[in-house]
PDB file of C-alpha atoms and ligand atoms in Angstrom:
ATOM      1  CA  UNK A  25      98.846  30.533 -77.258  1.00  0.00           C
ATOM      2  CA  UNK A  26      95.799  32.024 -78.996  1.00  0.00           C
ATOM      3  CA  UNK A  27      95.214  35.704 -79.641  1.00  0.00           C
ATOM      4  CA  UNK A  28      93.086  36.165 -76.519  1.00  0.00           C
ATOM      5  CA  UNK A  29      95.747  34.503 -74.338  1.00  0.00           C
ATOM      6  CA  UNK A  30      98.419  36.690 -75.913  1.00  0.00           C
ATOM      7  CA  UNK A  31      96.337  39.755 -75.075  1.00  0.00           C
ATOM      8  CA  UNK A  32      96.357  38.654 -71.429  1.00  0.00           C
ATOM      9  CA  UNK A  33     100.086  37.899 -71.240  1.00  0.00           C
ATOM     10  CA  UNK A  34     102.914  40.253 -70.248  1.00  0.00           C
ATOM     11  CA  UNK A  35     106.463  40.070 -71.614  1.00  0.00           C
ATOM     12  CA  UNK A  36     109.578  41.436 -69.909  1.00  0.00           C
ATOM     13  CA  UNK A  37     112.976  41.502 -71.605  1.00  0.00           C
ATOM     14  CA  UNK A  38     116.400  42.268 -70.238  1.00  0.00           C
ATOM     15  CA  UNK A  39     118.633  43.984 -72.826  1.00  0.00           C
ATOM     16  CA  UNK A  40     122.362  43.075 -72.568  1.00  0.00           C
ATOM     17  CA  UNK A  41     122.945  39.379 -73.185  1.00  0.00           C
ATOM     18  CA  UNK A  42     119.225  38.874 -73.869  1.00  0.00           C
ATOM     19  CA  UNK A  43     118.326  41.168 -76.791  1.00  0.00           C
ATOM     20  CA  UNK A  44     121.957  41.964 -77.618  1.00  0.00           C
ATOM     21  CA  UNK A  45     125.184  40.012 -77.643  1.00  0.00           C
ATOM     22  CA  UNK A  46     127.672  41.088 -74.959  1.00  0.00           C
ATOM     23  CA  UNK A  47     130.556  43.059 -76.459  1.00  0.00           C
ATOM     24  CA  UNK A  48     133.857  44.378 -75.117  1.00  0.00           C
ATOM     25  CA  UNK A  49     132.617  47.991 -75.189  1.00  0.00           C
ATOM     26  CA  UNK A  50     129.171  48.436 -73.589  1.00  0.00           C
ATOM     27  CA  UNK A  51     128.581  51.577 -75.668  1.00  0.00           C
ATOM     28  CA  UNK A  52     129.032  49.721 -78.942  1.00  0.00           C
ATOM     29  CA  UNK A  53     126.599  46.830 -78.539  1.00  0.00           C
ATOM     30  CA  UNK A  54     123.286  46.749 -80.378  1.00  0.00           C
ATOM     31  CA  UNK A  55     120.235  44.496 -80.561  1.00  0.00           C
ATOM     32  CA  UNK A  56     120.362  41.258 -82.551  1.00  0.00           C
ATOM     33  CA  UNK A  57     118.646  41.398 -85.964  1.00  0.00           C
ATOM     34  CA  UNK A  58     114.853  41.716 -85.820  1.00  0.00           C
ATOM     35  CA  UNK A  59     114.738  42.201 -82.022  1.00  0.00           C
ATOM     36  CA  UNK A  60     113.369  45.792 -82.104  1.00  0.00           C
ATOM     37  CA  UNK A  61     110.836  44.968 -84.828  1.00  0.00           C
ATOM     38  CA  UNK A  62     109.666  41.743 -83.154  1.00  0.00           C
ATOM     39  CA  UNK A  63     109.226  43.542 -79.823  1.00  0.00           C
ATOM     40  CA  UNK A  64     107.195  46.323 -81.397  1.00  0.00           C
ATOM     41  CA  UNK A  65     104.887  43.804 -83.002  1.00  0.00           C
ATOM     42  CA  UNK A  66     104.596  41.836 -79.769  1.00  0.00           C
ATOM     43  CA  UNK A  67     103.819  45.046 -77.845  1.00  0.00           C
ATOM     44  CA  UNK A  68     100.942  45.734 -80.259  1.00  0.00           C
ATOM     45  CA  UNK A  69      99.318  42.346 -79.582  1.00  0.00           C
ATOM     46  CA  UNK A  70     100.154  41.305 -76.022  1.00  0.00           C
ATOM     47  CA  UNK A  71      98.863  42.518 -72.653  1.00  0.00           C
ATOM     48  CA  UNK A  72     102.019  44.366 -71.715  1.00  0.00           C
ATOM     49  CA  UNK A  73     105.579  44.523 -73.048  1.00  0.00           C
ATOM     50  CA  UNK A  74     108.623  46.074 -71.396  1.00  0.00           C
ATOM     51  CA  UNK A  75     112.395  46.144 -71.613  1.00  0.00           C
ATOM     52  CA  UNK A  76     113.842  46.108 -68.083  1.00  0.00           C
ATOM     53  CA  UNK A  77     117.549  46.784 -68.055  1.00  0.00           C
ATOM     54  CA  UNK A  78     120.534  48.019 -66.083  1.00  0.00           C
ATOM     55  CA  UNK A  79     121.035  50.621 -68.848  1.00  0.00           C
ATOM     56  CA  UNK A  80     119.673  54.158 -68.757  1.00  0.00           C
ATOM     57  CA  UNK A  81     116.392  54.734 -70.599  1.00  0.00           C
ATOM     58  CA  UNK A  82     118.164  57.048 -73.091  1.00  0.00           C
ATOM     59  CA  UNK A  83     120.374  54.129 -74.193  1.00  0.00           C
ATOM     60  CA  UNK A  84     117.400  51.737 -74.468  1.00  0.00           C
ATOM     61  CA  UNK A  85     115.469  54.325 -76.510  1.00  0.00           C
ATOM     62  CA  UNK A  86     118.279  54.363 -79.095  1.00  0.00           C
ATOM     63  CA  UNK A  87     118.349  50.566 -79.237  1.00  0.00           C
ATOM     64  CA  UNK A  88     114.711  49.475 -79.111  1.00  0.00           C
ATOM     65  CA  UNK A  89     112.628  52.599 -78.462  1.00  0.00           C
ATOM     66  CA  UNK A  90     111.281  55.638 -80.241  1.00  0.00           C
ATOM     67  CA  UNK A  91     114.720  56.907 -81.282  1.00  0.00           C
ATOM     68  CA  UNK A  92     115.832  53.527 -82.698  1.00  0.00           C
ATOM     69  CA  UNK A  93     115.663  52.633 -86.393  1.00  0.00           C
ATOM     70  CA  UNK A  94     112.583  50.512 -85.831  1.00  0.00           C
ATOM     71  CA  UNK A  95     110.958  53.114 -83.628  1.00  0.00           C
ATOM     72  CA  UNK A  96     108.361  55.773 -84.346  1.00  0.00           C
ATOM     73  CA  UNK A  97     105.259  57.104 -82.636  1.00  0.00           C
ATOM     74  CA  UNK A  98     106.032  56.077 -79.054  1.00  0.00           C
ATOM     75  CA  UNK A  99     104.450  52.662 -79.495  1.00  0.00           C
ATOM     76  CA  UNK A 100     106.438  49.579 -78.642  1.00  0.00           C
ATOM     77  CA  UNK A 101     107.728  48.275 -75.340  1.00  0.00           C
ATOM     78  CA  UNK A 102     107.825  50.365 -72.184  1.00  0.00           C
ATOM     79  CA  UNK A 103     111.392  51.106 -71.151  1.00  0.00           C
ATOM     80  CA  UNK A 104     112.591  50.596 -67.572  1.00  0.00           C
ATOM     81  CA  UNK A 105     116.193  51.691 -67.101  1.00  0.00           C
ATOM     82  CA  UNK A 106     118.712  51.383 -64.266  1.00  0.00           C
ATOM     83  CA  UNK A 107     116.816  48.432 -62.749  1.00  0.00           C
ATOM     84  CA  UNK A 108     113.649  50.517 -62.624  1.00  0.00           C
ATOM     85  CA  UNK A 109     115.034  53.803 -61.288  1.00  0.00           C
ATOM     86  CA  UNK A 110     114.033  55.338 -64.646  1.00  0.00           C
ATOM     87  CA  UNK A 111     110.945  54.623 -66.714  1.00  0.00           C
ATOM     88  CA  UNK A 112     109.475  55.691 -70.056  1.00  0.00           C
ATOM     89  CA  UNK A 113     105.966  54.736 -71.184  1.00  0.00           C
ATOM     90  CA  UNK A 114     106.530  56.072 -74.723  1.00  0.00           C
ATOM     91  CA  UNK A 115     109.759  54.589 -76.027  1.00  0.00           C
ATOM     92  CA  UNK A 116     111.994  57.179 -74.390  1.00  0.00           C
ATOM     93  CA  UNK A 117     110.216  60.388 -75.450  1.00  0.00           C
ATOM     94  CA  UNK A 118     109.435  61.168 -71.801  1.00  0.00           C
ATOM     95  CA  UNK A 119     111.565  59.812 -68.969  1.00  0.00           C
ATOM     96  CA  UNK A 120     110.405  59.579 -65.356  1.00  0.00           C
ATOM     97  CA  UNK A 121     112.880  59.144 -62.515  1.00  0.00           C
ATOM     98  CA  UNK A 122     111.934  57.484 -59.250  1.00  0.00           C
ATOM     99  CA  UNK A 123     111.683  60.493 -56.888  1.00  0.00           C
ATOM    100  CA  UNK A 124     113.802  58.915 -54.158  1.00  0.00           C
ATOM    101  CA  UNK A 125     116.625  58.212 -56.653  1.00  0.00           C
ATOM    102  CA  UNK A 126     116.690  61.625 -58.353  1.00  0.00           C
ATOM    103  CA  UNK A 127     118.872  63.399 -55.725  1.00  0.00           C
ATOM    104  CA  UNK A 128     121.755  60.981 -56.402  1.00  0.00           C
ATOM    105  CA  UNK A 129     122.758  62.315 -59.840  1.00  0.00           C
ATOM    106  CA  UNK A 130     125.403  64.597 -58.402  1.00  0.00           C
ATOM    107  CA  UNK A 131     126.778  61.946 -56.041  1.00  0.00           C
ATOM    108  CA  UNK A 132     127.100  59.521 -58.972  1.00  0.00           C
ATOM    109  CA  UNK A 133     128.840  62.110 -61.133  1.00  0.00           C
ATOM    110  CA  UNK A 134     131.507  62.400 -58.437  1.00  0.00           C
ATOM    111  CA  UNK A 135     131.696  58.600 -58.096  1.00  0.00           C
ATOM    112  CA  UNK A 136     132.337  58.257 -61.846  1.00  0.00           C
ATOM    113  CA  UNK A 137     135.294  60.652 -61.667  1.00  0.00           C
ATOM    114  CA  UNK A 138     136.681  58.951 -58.562  1.00  0.00           C
ATOM    115  CA  UNK A 139     136.341  55.517 -60.166  1.00  0.00           C
ATOM    116  CA  UNK A 140     138.237  56.670 -63.271  1.00  0.00           C
ATOM    117  CA  UNK A 141     141.051  57.923 -61.047  1.00  0.00           C
ATOM    118  CA  UNK A 142     141.135  54.853 -58.781  1.00  0.00           C
ATOM    119  CA  UNK A 143     140.778  52.173 -61.504  1.00  0.00           C
ATOM    120  CA  UNK A 144     142.473  53.504 -64.628  1.00  0.00           C
ATOM    121  CA  UNK A 145     142.437  50.115 -66.405  1.00  0.00           C
ATOM    122  CA  UNK A 146     138.705  49.532 -65.969  1.00  0.00           C
ATOM    123  CA  UNK A 147     135.939  50.817 -68.229  1.00  0.00           C
ATOM    124  CA  UNK A 148     133.806  53.219 -66.193  1.00  0.00           C
ATOM    125  CA  UNK A 149     130.276  53.670 -67.520  1.00  0.00           C
ATOM    126  CA  UNK A 150     128.486  56.858 -66.445  1.00  0.00           C
ATOM    127  CA  UNK A 151     124.801  55.932 -66.300  1.00  0.00           C
ATOM    128  CA  UNK A 152     123.599  59.144 -64.736  1.00  0.00           C
ATOM    129  CA  UNK A 153     122.064  57.588 -61.644  1.00  0.00           C
ATOM    130  CA  UNK A 154     124.596  54.805 -61.340  1.00  0.00           C
ATOM    131  CA  UNK A 155     128.254  54.125 -61.994  1.00  0.00           C
ATOM    132  CA  UNK A 156     129.283  50.814 -63.542  1.00  0.00           C
ATOM    133  CA  UNK A 157     132.843  49.473 -63.375  1.00  0.00           C
ATOM    134  CA  UNK A 158     133.393  46.987 -66.212  1.00  0.00           C
ATOM    135  CA  UNK A 159     136.426  44.706 -66.176  1.00  0.00           C
ATOM    136  CA  UNK A 160     135.666  42.398 -69.117  1.00  0.00           C
ATOM    137  CA  UNK A 161     138.687  43.838 -70.958  1.00  0.00           C
ATOM    138  CA  UNK A 162     140.975  43.418 -67.957  1.00  0.00           C
ATOM    139  CA  UNK A 163     139.745  40.478 -65.845  1.00  0.00           C
ATOM    140  CA  UNK A 164     142.754  40.765 -63.543  1.00  0.00           C
ATOM    141  CA  UNK A 165     141.145  43.965 -62.234  1.00  0.00           C
ATOM    142  CA  UNK A 166     138.138  42.047 -60.882  1.00  0.00           C
ATOM    143  CA  UNK A 167     139.295  41.997 -57.287  1.00  0.00           C
ATOM    144  CA  UNK A 168     140.449  45.626 -57.202  1.00  0.00           C
ATOM    145  CA  UNK A 169     137.186  46.760 -58.823  1.00  0.00           C
ATOM    146  CA  UNK A 170     135.061  44.789 -56.349  1.00  0.00           C
ATOM    147  CA  UNK A 171     137.032  46.107 -53.405  1.00  0.00           C
ATOM    148  CA  UNK A 172     136.958  49.709 -54.543  1.00  0.00           C
ATOM    149  CA  UNK A 173     133.205  49.653 -55.242  1.00  0.00           C
ATOM    150  CA  UNK A 174     132.444  47.912 -51.916  1.00  0.00           C
ATOM    151  CA  UNK A 175     134.444  50.453 -49.970  1.00  0.00           C
ATOM    152  CA  UNK A 176     133.095  53.463 -51.871  1.00  0.00           C
ATOM    153  CA  UNK A 177     129.537  52.208 -51.312  1.00  0.00           C
ATOM    154  CA  UNK A 178     130.165  51.816 -47.575  1.00  0.00           C
ATOM    155  CA  UNK A 179     131.703  55.259 -47.245  1.00  0.00           C
ATOM    156  CA  UNK A 180     128.978  57.048 -49.204  1.00  0.00           C
ATOM    157  CA  UNK A 181     125.926  55.046 -48.210  1.00  0.00           C
ATOM    158  CA  UNK A 182     125.358  53.598 -51.697  1.00  0.00           C
ATOM    159  CA  UNK A 183     124.318  50.138 -52.905  1.00  0.00           C
ATOM    160  CA  UNK A 184     126.364  47.587 -54.850  1.00  0.00           C
ATOM    161  CA  UNK A 185     124.968  45.641 -57.818  1.00  0.00           C
ATOM    162  CA  UNK A 186     126.911  42.807 -59.427  1.00  0.00           C
ATOM    163  CA  UNK A 187     126.688  41.483 -62.969  1.00  0.00           C
ATOM    164  CA  UNK A 188     128.906  39.536 -65.299  1.00  0.00           C
ATOM    165  CA  UNK A 189     132.305  41.271 -65.433  1.00  0.00           C
ATOM    166  CA  UNK A 190     130.788  44.389 -63.910  1.00  0.00           C
ATOM    167  CA  UNK A 191     130.204  45.840 -60.476  1.00  0.00           C
ATOM    168  CA  UNK A 192     128.069  48.911 -60.017  1.00  0.00           C
ATOM    169  CA  UNK A 193     127.315  51.684 -57.541  1.00  0.00           C
ATOM    170  CA  UNK A 194     123.607  52.476 -57.176  1.00  0.00           C
ATOM    171  CA  UNK A 195     121.538  54.845 -55.012  1.00  0.00           C
ATOM    172  CA  UNK A 196     120.376  53.240 -51.752  1.00  0.00           C
ATOM    173  CA  UNK A 197     116.857  52.845 -53.106  1.00  0.00           C
ATOM    174  CA  UNK A 198     115.031  49.534 -52.918  1.00  0.00           C
ATOM    175  CA  UNK A 199     114.268  48.911 -56.575  1.00  0.00           C
ATOM    176  CA  UNK A 200     115.102  45.932 -58.750  1.00  0.00           C
ATOM    177  CA  UNK A 201     113.663  44.132 -61.753  1.00  0.00           C
ATOM    178  CA  UNK A 202     111.370  42.171 -59.441  1.00  0.00           C
ATOM    179  CA  UNK A 203     109.775  45.416 -58.249  1.00  0.00           C
ATOM    180  CA  UNK A 204     109.196  46.477 -61.865  1.00  0.00           C
ATOM    181  CA  UNK A 205     107.484  43.146 -62.591  1.00  0.00           C
ATOM    182  CA  UNK A 206     105.365  43.259 -59.416  1.00  0.00           C
ATOM    183  CA  UNK A 207     104.229  46.830 -60.156  1.00  0.00           C
ATOM    184  CA  UNK A 208     103.165  45.907 -63.689  1.00  0.00           C
ATOM    185  CA  UNK A 209     101.309  42.780 -62.562  1.00  0.00           C
ATOM    186  CA  UNK A 210      99.525  44.752 -59.837  1.00  0.00           C
ATOM    187  CA  UNK A 211      98.519  47.469 -62.322  1.00  0.00           C
ATOM    188  CA  UNK A 212      97.176  44.870 -64.759  1.00  0.00           C
ATOM    189  CA  UNK A 213      95.098  42.372 -62.761  1.00  0.00           C
ATOM    190  CA  UNK A 214      93.531  41.022 -65.962  1.00  0.00           C
ATOM    191  CA  UNK A 215      96.811  39.364 -66.958  1.00  0.00           C
ATOM    192  CA  UNK A 216      96.729  35.565 -67.051  1.00  0.00           C
ATOM    193  CA  UNK A 217     100.444  35.019 -67.524  1.00  0.00           C
ATOM    194  CA  UNK A 218     103.870  36.589 -67.962  1.00  0.00           C
ATOM    195  CA  UNK A 219     107.218  35.779 -69.525  1.00  0.00           C
ATOM    196  CA  UNK A 220     110.594  37.127 -68.403  1.00  0.00           C
ATOM    197  CA  UNK A 221     113.653  36.821 -70.657  1.00  0.00           C
ATOM    198  CA  UNK A 222     117.009  37.315 -68.926  1.00  0.00           C
ATOM    199  CA  UNK A 223     120.600  36.172 -68.753  1.00  0.00           C
ATOM    200  CA  UNK A 224     122.237  37.543 -65.601  1.00  0.00           C
ATOM    201  CA  UNK A 225     122.105  37.903 -61.816  1.00  0.00           C
ATOM    202  CA  UNK A 226     120.108  41.148 -62.018  1.00  0.00           C
ATOM    203  CA  UNK A 227     117.298  39.196 -63.714  1.00  0.00           C
ATOM    204  CA  UNK A 228     116.806  36.778 -60.808  1.00  0.00           C
ATOM    205  CA  UNK A 229     114.427  39.127 -58.950  1.00  0.00           C
ATOM    206  CA  UNK A 230     112.344  39.322 -62.150  1.00  0.00           C
ATOM    207  CA  UNK A 231     112.189  35.525 -62.368  1.00  0.00           C
ATOM    208  CA  UNK A 232     111.341  35.324 -58.655  1.00  0.00           C
ATOM    209  CA  UNK A 233     108.525  37.877 -58.966  1.00  0.00           C
ATOM    210  CA  UNK A 234     106.920  35.681 -61.630  1.00  0.00           C
ATOM    211  CA  UNK A 235     107.304  32.604 -59.438  1.00  0.00           C
ATOM    212  CA  UNK A 236     105.664  34.384 -56.473  1.00  0.00           C
ATOM    213  CA  UNK A 237     102.709  35.381 -58.602  1.00  0.00           C
ATOM    214  CA  UNK A 238     102.291  31.863 -60.002  1.00  0.00           C
ATOM    215  CA  UNK A 239     102.392  30.422 -56.474  1.00  0.00           C
ATOM    216  CA  UNK A 240      99.659  32.768 -55.282  1.00  0.00           C
ATOM    217  CA  UNK A 241      97.503  32.282 -58.393  1.00  0.00           C
ATOM    218  CA  UNK A 242      97.844  28.754 -59.791  1.00  0.00           C
ATOM    219  CA  UNK A 243      95.965  29.789 -62.956  1.00  0.00           C
ATOM    220  CA  UNK A 244      98.710  32.293 -63.736  1.00  0.00           C
ATOM    221  CA  UNK A 245     101.229  31.032 -66.308  1.00  0.00           C
ATOM    222  CA  UNK A 246     104.793  32.115 -65.548  1.00  0.00           C
ATOM    223  CA  UNK A 247     107.500  31.422 -68.109  1.00  0.00           C
ATOM    224  CA  UNK A 248     111.076  32.213 -67.144  1.00  0.00           C
ATOM    225  CA  UNK A 249     113.369  32.163 -70.156  1.00  0.00           C
ATOM    226  CA  UNK A 250     117.121  32.025 -69.499  1.00  0.00           C
ATOM    227  CA  UNK A 251     119.335  33.125 -72.372  1.00  0.00           C
ATOM    228  CA  UNK A 252     122.607  31.213 -72.190  1.00  0.00           C
ATOM    229  CA  UNK A 253     126.048  32.755 -72.405  1.00  0.00           C
ATOM    230  CA  UNK A 254     129.611  31.561 -72.213  1.00  0.00           C
ATOM    231  CA  UNK A 255     130.369  33.422 -68.963  1.00  0.00           C
ATOM    232  CA  UNK A 256     128.352  31.239 -66.606  1.00  0.00           C
ATOM    233  CA  UNK A 257     124.764  30.269 -65.924  1.00  0.00           C
ATOM    234  CA  UNK A 258     123.304  32.428 -63.136  1.00  0.00           C
ATOM    235  CA  UNK A 259     119.630  31.647 -63.938  1.00  0.00           C
ATOM    236  CA  UNK A 260     119.511  28.022 -65.097  1.00  0.00           C
ATOM    237  CA  UNK A 261     118.138  26.759 -61.754  1.00  0.00           C
ATOM    238  CA  UNK A 262     115.052  29.006 -62.050  1.00  0.00           C
ATOM    239  CA  UNK A 263     114.410  28.705 -65.794  1.00  0.00           C
ATOM    240  CA  UNK A 264     111.445  27.057 -67.511  1.00  0.00           C
ATOM    241  CA  UNK A 265     113.065  27.454 -70.903  1.00  0.00           C
ATOM    242  CA  UNK A 266     116.659  27.935 -72.050  1.00  0.00           C
ATOM    243  CA  UNK A 267     117.714  29.654 -75.267  1.00  0.00           C
ATOM    244  CA  UNK A 268     121.196  29.293 -76.689  1.00  0.00           C
ATOM    245  CA  UNK A 269     121.761  32.999 -77.191  1.00  0.00           C
ATOM    246  CA  UNK A 270     120.156  36.391 -77.872  1.00  0.00           C
ATOM    247  CA  UNK A 271     119.861  35.549 -81.576  1.00  0.00           C
ATOM    248  CA  UNK A 272     117.124  33.025 -80.656  1.00  0.00           C
ATOM    249  CA  UNK A 273     114.898  35.552 -78.883  1.00  0.00           C
ATOM    250  CA  UNK A 274     113.302  37.300 -81.902  1.00  0.00           C
ATOM    251  CA  UNK A 275     112.561  33.878 -83.472  1.00  0.00           C
ATOM    252  CA  UNK A 276     110.707  32.754 -80.349  1.00  0.00           C
ATOM    253  CA  UNK A 277     108.734  36.004 -80.259  1.00  0.00           C
ATOM    254  CA  UNK A 278     107.831  35.560 -83.948  1.00  0.00           C
ATOM    255  CA  UNK A 279     106.664  31.972 -83.274  1.00  0.00           C
ATOM    256  CA  UNK A 280     104.426  33.205 -80.445  1.00  0.00           C
ATOM    257  CA  UNK A 281     102.960  35.866 -82.724  1.00  0.00           C
ATOM    258  CA  UNK A 282     102.376  33.396 -85.558  1.00  0.00           C
ATOM    259  CA  UNK A 283     100.791  30.802 -83.286  1.00  0.00           C
ATOM    260  CA  UNK A 284      98.284  33.263 -81.867  1.00  0.00           C
TER     261      UNK A 284
HETATM  262 MG1  LIG B 304     121.636  40.968 -69.187  1.00  0.00          MG
END
């Protein structure tokens, strides 16, 4: 890829399992070495660069944004949190919430408390606009967690999102990583290609949005990069490229930068 092609290419990155290794405590994970620095450099040279994650923007800002060690001035990747319900164009300095999701903060606060009471062995993550029930530390809770979340969602008109060892309550707003990708590609018609790096079920809509675009515009280069993990392979069937783990992502980004 030459410099001009890089300037016309977009890059989307999931965070957990893609830029960071998965850990037992979701609050204690951090990016693999060189990931924040490589992304900042990529963002300075490519057409568009974003981190699109299930995490809140405030968390992403600490990891790869303006309030991270590598961060400064608001340059670097755009941050899309909670599957696109939150967004920051400046590394987390300003955070925009999707207007239709904003009224659900209170509802989710209640859901977090109820989940803690109902599932004492699970790790309940309060994400502001969503409530994640993690059962990585107690896999025998999987069924109870799924059932509780399903029922709570039905009773309160919320949506359910599944990931690896996690099930989540979300506002009933139609927004996923695919919508984030489609919005960016629509805003930037000059783009000639896009890459999406992901590892989990929530990344499938992102992969699919790239495929749709490539089908409509055969000149458009779509590269779907699946980052492997030991807990299953939810993206392998859609991937153009497989990496063995998050630690390989910064190296690939550096190679792209060097080659251009
Ligand atoms: Mg992930």
